[in-house]
XYZ file of N, CA and C in Angstrom:
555
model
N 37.098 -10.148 -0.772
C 35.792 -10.352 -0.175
C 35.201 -9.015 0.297
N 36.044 -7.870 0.909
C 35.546 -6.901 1.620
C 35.359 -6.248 0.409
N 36.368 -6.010 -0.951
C 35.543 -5.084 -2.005
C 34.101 -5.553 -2.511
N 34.083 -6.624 -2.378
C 32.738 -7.491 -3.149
C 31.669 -6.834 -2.314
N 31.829 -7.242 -1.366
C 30.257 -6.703 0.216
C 30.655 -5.204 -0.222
N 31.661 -4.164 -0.429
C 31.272 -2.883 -0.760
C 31.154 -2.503 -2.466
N 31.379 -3.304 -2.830
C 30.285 -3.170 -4.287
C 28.783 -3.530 -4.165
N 28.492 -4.493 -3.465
C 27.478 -4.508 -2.978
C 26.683 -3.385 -2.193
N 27.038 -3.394 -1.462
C 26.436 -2.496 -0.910
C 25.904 -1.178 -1.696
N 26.842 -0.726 -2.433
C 27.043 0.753 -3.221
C 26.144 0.055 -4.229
N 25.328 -0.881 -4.874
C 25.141 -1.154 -5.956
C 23.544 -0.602 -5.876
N 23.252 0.012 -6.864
C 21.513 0.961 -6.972
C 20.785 -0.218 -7.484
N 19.565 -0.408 -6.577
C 18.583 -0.992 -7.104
C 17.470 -0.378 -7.081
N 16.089 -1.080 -7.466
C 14.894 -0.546 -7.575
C 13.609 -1.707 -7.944
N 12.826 -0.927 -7.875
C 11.534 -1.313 -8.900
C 10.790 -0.506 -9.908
N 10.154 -0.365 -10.704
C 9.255 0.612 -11.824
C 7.677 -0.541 -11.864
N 7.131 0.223 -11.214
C 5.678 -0.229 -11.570
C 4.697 0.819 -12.483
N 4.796 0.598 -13.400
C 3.461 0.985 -14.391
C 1.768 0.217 -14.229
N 1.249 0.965 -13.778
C -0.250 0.101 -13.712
C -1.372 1.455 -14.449
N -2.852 0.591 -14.549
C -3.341 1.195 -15.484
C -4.458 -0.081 -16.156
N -4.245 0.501 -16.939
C -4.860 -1.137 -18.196
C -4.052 -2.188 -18.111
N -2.792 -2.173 -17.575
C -2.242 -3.401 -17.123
C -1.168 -3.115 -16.047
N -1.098 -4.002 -15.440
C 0.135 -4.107 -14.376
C 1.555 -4.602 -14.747
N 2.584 -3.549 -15.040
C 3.968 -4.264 -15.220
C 4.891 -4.122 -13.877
N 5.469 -4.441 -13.839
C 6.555 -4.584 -12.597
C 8.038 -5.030 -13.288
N 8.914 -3.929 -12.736
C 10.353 -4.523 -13.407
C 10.773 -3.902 -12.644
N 11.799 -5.307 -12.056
C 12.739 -5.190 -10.979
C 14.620 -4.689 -11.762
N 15.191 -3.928 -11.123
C 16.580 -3.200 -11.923
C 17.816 -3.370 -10.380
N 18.326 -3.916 -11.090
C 19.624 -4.042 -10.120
C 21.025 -3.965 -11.116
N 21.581 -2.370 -11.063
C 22.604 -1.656 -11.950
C 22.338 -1.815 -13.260
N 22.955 -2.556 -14.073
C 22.516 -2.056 -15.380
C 21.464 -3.653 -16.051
N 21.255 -4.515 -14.678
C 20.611 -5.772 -15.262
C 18.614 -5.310 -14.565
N 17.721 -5.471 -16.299
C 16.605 -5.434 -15.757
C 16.177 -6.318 -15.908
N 14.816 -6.848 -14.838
C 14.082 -8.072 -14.849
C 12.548 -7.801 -15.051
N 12.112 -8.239 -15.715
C 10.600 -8.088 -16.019
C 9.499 -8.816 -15.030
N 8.929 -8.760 -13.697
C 8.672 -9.649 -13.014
C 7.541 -10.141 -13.406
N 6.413 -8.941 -13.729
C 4.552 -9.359 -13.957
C 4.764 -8.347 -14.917
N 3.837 -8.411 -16.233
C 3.588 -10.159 -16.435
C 4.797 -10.649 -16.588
N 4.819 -12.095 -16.596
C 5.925 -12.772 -16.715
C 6.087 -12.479 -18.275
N 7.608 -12.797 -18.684
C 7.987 -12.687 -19.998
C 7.605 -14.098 -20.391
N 7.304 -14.204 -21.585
C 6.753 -15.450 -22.410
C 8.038 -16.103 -22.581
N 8.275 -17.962 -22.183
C 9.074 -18.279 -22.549
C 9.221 -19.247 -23.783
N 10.439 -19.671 -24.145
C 10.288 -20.238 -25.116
C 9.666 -21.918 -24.977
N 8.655 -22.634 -25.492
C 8.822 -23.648 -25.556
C 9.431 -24.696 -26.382
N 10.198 -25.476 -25.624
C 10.602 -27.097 -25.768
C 9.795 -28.344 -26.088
N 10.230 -28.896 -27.154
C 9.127 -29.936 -27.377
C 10.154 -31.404 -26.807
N 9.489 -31.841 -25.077
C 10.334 -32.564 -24.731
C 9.010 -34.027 -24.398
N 9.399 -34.947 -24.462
C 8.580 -36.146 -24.541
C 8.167 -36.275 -23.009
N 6.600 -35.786 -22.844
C 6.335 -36.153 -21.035
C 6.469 -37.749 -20.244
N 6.761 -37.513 -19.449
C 6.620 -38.764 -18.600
C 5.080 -38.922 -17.970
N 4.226 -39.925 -17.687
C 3.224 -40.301 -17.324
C 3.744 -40.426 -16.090
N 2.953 -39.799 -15.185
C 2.890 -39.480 -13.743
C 2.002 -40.549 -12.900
N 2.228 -41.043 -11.389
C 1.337 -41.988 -11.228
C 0.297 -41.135 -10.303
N -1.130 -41.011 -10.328
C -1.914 -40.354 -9.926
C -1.604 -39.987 -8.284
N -1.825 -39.410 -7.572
C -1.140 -39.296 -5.939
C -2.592 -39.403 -5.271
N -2.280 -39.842 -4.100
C -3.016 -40.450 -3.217
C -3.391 -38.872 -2.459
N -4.780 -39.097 -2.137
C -5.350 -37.472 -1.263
C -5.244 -37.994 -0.061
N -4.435 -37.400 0.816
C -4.127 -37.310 2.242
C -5.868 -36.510 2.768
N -6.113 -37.483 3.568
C -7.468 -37.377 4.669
C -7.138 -36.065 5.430
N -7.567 -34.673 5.859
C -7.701 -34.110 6.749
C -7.752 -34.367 7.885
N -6.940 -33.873 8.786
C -7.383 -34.810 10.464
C -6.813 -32.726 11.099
N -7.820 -32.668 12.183
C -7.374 -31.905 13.281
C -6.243 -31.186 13.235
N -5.102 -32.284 13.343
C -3.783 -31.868 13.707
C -2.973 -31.121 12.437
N -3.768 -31.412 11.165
C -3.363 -30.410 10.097
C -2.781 -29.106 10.014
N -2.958 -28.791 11.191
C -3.228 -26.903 11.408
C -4.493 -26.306 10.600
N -5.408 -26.952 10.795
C -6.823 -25.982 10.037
C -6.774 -24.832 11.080
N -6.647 -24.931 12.058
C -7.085 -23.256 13.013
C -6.229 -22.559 12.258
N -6.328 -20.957 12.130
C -5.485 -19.989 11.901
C -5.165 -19.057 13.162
N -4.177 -18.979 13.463
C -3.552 -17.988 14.621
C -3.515 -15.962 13.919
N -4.719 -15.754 14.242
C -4.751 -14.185 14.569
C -4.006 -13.283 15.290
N -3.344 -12.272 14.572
C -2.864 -11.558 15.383
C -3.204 -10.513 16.855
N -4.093 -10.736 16.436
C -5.053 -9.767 17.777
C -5.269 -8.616 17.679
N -4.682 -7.974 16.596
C -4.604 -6.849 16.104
C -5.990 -5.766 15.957
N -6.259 -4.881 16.859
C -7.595 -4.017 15.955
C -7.189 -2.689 15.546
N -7.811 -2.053 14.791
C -7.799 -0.790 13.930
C -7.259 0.300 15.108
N -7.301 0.226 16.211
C -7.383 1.455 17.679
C -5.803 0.632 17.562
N -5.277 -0.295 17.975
C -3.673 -0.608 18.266
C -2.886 -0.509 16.671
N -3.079 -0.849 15.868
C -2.620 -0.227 14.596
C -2.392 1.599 14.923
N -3.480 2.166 14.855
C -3.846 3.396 14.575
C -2.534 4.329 15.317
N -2.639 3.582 16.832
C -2.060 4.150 18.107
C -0.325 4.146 18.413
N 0.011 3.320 16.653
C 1.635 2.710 16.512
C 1.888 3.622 15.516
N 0.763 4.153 14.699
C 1.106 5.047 13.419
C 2.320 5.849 14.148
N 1.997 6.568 14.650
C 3.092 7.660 15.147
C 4.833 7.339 15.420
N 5.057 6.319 16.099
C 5.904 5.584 15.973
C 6.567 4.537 15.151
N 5.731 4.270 14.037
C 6.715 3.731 13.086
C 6.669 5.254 11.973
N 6.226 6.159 12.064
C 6.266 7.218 10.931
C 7.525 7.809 12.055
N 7.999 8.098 13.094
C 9.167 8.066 13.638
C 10.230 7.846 12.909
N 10.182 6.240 13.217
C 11.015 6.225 12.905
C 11.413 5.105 11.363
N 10.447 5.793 10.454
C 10.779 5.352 9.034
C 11.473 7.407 8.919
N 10.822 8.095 9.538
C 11.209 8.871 9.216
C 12.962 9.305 9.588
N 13.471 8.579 10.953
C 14.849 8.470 11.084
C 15.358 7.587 10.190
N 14.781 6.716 9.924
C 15.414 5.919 8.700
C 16.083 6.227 7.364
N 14.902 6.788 6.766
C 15.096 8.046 5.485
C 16.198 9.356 5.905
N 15.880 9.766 6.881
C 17.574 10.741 7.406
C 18.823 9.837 6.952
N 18.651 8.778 7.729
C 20.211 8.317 7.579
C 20.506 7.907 5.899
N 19.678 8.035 5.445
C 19.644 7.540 3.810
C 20.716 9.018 3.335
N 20.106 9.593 3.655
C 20.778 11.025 3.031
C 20.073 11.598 1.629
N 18.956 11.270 1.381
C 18.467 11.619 0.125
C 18.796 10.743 -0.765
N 19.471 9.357 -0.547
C 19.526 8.514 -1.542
C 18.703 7.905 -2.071
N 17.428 7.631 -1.275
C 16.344 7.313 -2.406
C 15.938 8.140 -3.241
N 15.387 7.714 -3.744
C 14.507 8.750 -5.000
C 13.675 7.949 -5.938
N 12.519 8.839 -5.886
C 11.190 8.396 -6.558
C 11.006 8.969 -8.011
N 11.319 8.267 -9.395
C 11.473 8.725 -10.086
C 11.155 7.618 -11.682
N 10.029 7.967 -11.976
C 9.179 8.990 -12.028
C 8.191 8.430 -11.103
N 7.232 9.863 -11.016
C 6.234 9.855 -10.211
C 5.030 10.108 -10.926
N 4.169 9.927 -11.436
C 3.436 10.072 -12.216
C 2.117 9.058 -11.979
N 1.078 10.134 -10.649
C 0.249 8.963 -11.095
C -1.395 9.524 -10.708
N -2.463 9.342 -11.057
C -3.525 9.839 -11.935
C -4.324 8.435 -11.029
N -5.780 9.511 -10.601
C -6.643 8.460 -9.363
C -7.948 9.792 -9.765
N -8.785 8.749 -10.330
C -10.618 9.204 -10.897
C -11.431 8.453 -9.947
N -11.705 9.240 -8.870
C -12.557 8.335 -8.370
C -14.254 8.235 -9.073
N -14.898 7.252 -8.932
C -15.995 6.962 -9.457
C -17.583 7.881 -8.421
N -17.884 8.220 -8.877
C -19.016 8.707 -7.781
C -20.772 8.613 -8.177
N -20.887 7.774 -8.814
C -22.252 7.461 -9.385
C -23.230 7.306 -8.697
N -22.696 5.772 -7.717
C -23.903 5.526 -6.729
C -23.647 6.466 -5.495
N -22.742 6.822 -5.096
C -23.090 7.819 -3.845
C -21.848 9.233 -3.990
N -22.648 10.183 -4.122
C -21.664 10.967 -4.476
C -21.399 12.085 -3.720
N -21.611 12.270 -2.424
C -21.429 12.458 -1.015
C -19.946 11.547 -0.141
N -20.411 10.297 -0.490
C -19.486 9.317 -0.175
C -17.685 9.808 -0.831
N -18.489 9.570 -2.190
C -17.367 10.189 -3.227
C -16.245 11.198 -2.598
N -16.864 12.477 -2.529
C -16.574 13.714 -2.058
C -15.679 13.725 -1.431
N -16.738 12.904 0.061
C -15.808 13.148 1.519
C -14.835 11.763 1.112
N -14.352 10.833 0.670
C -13.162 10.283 0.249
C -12.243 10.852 -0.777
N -12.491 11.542 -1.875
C -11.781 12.446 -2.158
C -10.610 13.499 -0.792
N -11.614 14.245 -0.548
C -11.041 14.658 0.636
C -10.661 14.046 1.290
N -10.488 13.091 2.100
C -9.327 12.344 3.193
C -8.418 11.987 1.822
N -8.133 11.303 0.971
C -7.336 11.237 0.269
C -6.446 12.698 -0.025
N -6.882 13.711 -0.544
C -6.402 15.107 -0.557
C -5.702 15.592 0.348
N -6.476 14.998 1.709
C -5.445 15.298 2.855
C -4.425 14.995 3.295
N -4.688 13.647 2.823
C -3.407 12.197 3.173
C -2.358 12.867 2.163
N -2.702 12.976 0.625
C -1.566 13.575 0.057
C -0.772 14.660 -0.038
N -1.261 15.471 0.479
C -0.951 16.966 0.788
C -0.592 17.128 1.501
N -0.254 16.158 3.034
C -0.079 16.176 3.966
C 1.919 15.760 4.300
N 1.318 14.329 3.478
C 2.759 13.705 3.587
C 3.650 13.767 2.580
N 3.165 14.101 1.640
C 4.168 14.572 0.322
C 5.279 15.568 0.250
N 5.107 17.134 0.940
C 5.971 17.611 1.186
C 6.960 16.800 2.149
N 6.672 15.903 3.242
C 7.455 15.287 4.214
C 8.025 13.950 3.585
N 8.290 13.313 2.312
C 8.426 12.826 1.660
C 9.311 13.673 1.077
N 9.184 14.960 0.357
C 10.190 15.341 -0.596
C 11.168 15.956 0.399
N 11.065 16.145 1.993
C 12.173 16.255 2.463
C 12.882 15.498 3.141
N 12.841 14.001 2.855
C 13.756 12.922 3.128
C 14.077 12.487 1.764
N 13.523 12.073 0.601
C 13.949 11.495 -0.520
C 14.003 12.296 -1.659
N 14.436 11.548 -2.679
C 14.413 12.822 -3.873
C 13.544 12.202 -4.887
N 12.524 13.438 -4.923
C 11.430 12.948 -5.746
C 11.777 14.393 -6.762
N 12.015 14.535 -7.905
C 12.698 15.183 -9.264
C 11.056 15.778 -9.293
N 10.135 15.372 -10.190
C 8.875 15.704 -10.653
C 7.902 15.054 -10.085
N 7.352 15.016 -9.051
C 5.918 14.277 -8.746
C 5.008 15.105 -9.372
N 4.042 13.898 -10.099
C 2.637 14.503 -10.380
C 1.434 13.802 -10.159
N 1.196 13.835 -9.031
C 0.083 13.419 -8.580
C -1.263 13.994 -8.895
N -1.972 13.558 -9.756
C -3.873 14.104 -10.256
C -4.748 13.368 -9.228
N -5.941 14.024 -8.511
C -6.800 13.302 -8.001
C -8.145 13.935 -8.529
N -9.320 13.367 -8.495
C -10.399 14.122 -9.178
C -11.377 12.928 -9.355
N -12.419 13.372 -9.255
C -13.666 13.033 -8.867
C -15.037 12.831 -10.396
N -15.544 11.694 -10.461
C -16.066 11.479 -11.654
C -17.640 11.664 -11.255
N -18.776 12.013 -11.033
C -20.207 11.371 -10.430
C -20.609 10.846 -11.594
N -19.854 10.727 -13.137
C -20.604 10.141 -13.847
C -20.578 8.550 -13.491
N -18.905 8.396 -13.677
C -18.407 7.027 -13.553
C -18.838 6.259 -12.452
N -18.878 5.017 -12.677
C -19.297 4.315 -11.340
C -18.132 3.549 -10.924
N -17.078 3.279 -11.564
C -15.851 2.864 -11.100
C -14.733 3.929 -10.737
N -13.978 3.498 -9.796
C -12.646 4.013 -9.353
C -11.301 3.641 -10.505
N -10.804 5.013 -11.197
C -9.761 4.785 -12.276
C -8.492 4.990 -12.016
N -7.660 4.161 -11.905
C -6.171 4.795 -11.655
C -4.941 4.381 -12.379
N -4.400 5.150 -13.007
C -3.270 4.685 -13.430
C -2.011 5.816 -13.436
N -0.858 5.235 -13.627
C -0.181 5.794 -13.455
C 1.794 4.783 -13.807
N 2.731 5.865 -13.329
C 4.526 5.159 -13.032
C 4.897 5.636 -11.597
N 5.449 4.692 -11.040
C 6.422 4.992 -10.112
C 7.697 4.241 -10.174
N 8.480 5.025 -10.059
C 9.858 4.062 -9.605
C 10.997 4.561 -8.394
N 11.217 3.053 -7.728
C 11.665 3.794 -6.412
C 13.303 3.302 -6.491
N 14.597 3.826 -6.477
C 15.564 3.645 -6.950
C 16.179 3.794 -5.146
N 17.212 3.006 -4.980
C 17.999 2.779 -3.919
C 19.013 2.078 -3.722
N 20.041 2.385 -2.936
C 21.476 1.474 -2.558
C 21.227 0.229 -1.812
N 21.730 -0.824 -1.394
C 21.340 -1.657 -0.684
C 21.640 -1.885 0.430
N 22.679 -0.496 0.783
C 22.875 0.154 2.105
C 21.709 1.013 2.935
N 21.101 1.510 1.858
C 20.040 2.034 3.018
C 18.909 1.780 3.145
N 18.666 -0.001 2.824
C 17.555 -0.753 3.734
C 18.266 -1.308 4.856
N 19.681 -1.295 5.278
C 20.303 -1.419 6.518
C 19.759 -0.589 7.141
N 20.246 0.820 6.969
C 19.887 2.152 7.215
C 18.555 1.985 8.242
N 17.614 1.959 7.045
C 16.441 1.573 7.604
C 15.996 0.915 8.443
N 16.980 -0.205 8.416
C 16.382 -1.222 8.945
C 16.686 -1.540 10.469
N 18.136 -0.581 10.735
C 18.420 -0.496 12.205
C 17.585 0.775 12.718
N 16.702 1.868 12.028
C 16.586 3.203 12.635
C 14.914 1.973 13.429
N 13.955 1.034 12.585
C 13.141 0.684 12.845
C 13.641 -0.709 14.286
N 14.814 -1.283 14.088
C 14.928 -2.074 15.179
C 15.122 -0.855 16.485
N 15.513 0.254 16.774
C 15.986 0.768 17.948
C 14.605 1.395 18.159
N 14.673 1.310 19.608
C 13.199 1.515 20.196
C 12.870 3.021 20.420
């Protein structure tokens, strides 16, 4: 039992998302991959249906739970936690030891700037900043081999273009890792 939970543990998983002109997603756990979106086409069965008896529509009443419970949350208490969960995702990633790794990195963002291209600009820039900012602090907790991140600005286009690969590879020890550096206060 105890080798099993430490094969486990030691065992590399991940995801690979390719997006673009289409969205794939494939989930990898050691040498088994899973194709999540799109789904893989399956085979059909030609099996004789059963006739179903139509179901009765349940009346709405009050006690349904129609209210929705809000978190209370605004943009100023978000904003004011940034610092503290970048803390401590960032103690998190320490205790990893460089075992993640982002690989490949490869990913390509056209923004559109037609109708306002001022707008354009100054979002370009906060984006530029955001990436330039945290990327080196990224490649010194995980191992990212080749990132290539393109950003760039279209005023012809009127849409926002992006495509690109990422894949994020990891043990299943260090979302523990993680996951105690974010429970301790």
């Amino acid at each position: 039992l105890l080798l099993l939970i430490l094969v486990l543990l030691l065992l590399r998983v991940g995801v690979r998302l390719q997006f673009g002109e289409e969205l794939r997603v494939t989930a990898i756990a050691g040498p088994i991959r899973l194709q999540l979106v799109p789904e893989p086409e399956k085979k059909k069965t030609d099996k004789p249906k059963k006739e179903k008896a139509p179901k009765k529509k349940k009346e709405k009443t009050p006690e349904d739970g129609e209210k929705k419970k809000s978190l209370g949350l605004t943009f100023r208490d978000i904003r004011s936690a940034l610092p503290a969960l970048w803390e401590s995702l960032k103690r998190g990633l320490r205790k990893t030891r460089q075992r993640l790794r982002i690989d490949p990195m490869q990913v390509s963002v056209i923004l559109g700037g037609e109708e306002d291209p001022a707008a354009s600009a100054e979002t370009y820039g906060w984006i530029s900043a955001a990436v330039w900012t945290f990327m080196p602090r990224l490649e010194e907790l995980m191992r990212i081999p080749d990132p290539y991140i393109h950003l760039d600005v279209d005023y012809n286009a009127r849409e926002t273009r992006a495509e690109g690969e990422i894949g994020l590879f990891f043990q299943i020890r260090d979302l523990f890792a993680i996951g105690f550096a974010f429970g301790n206060p």
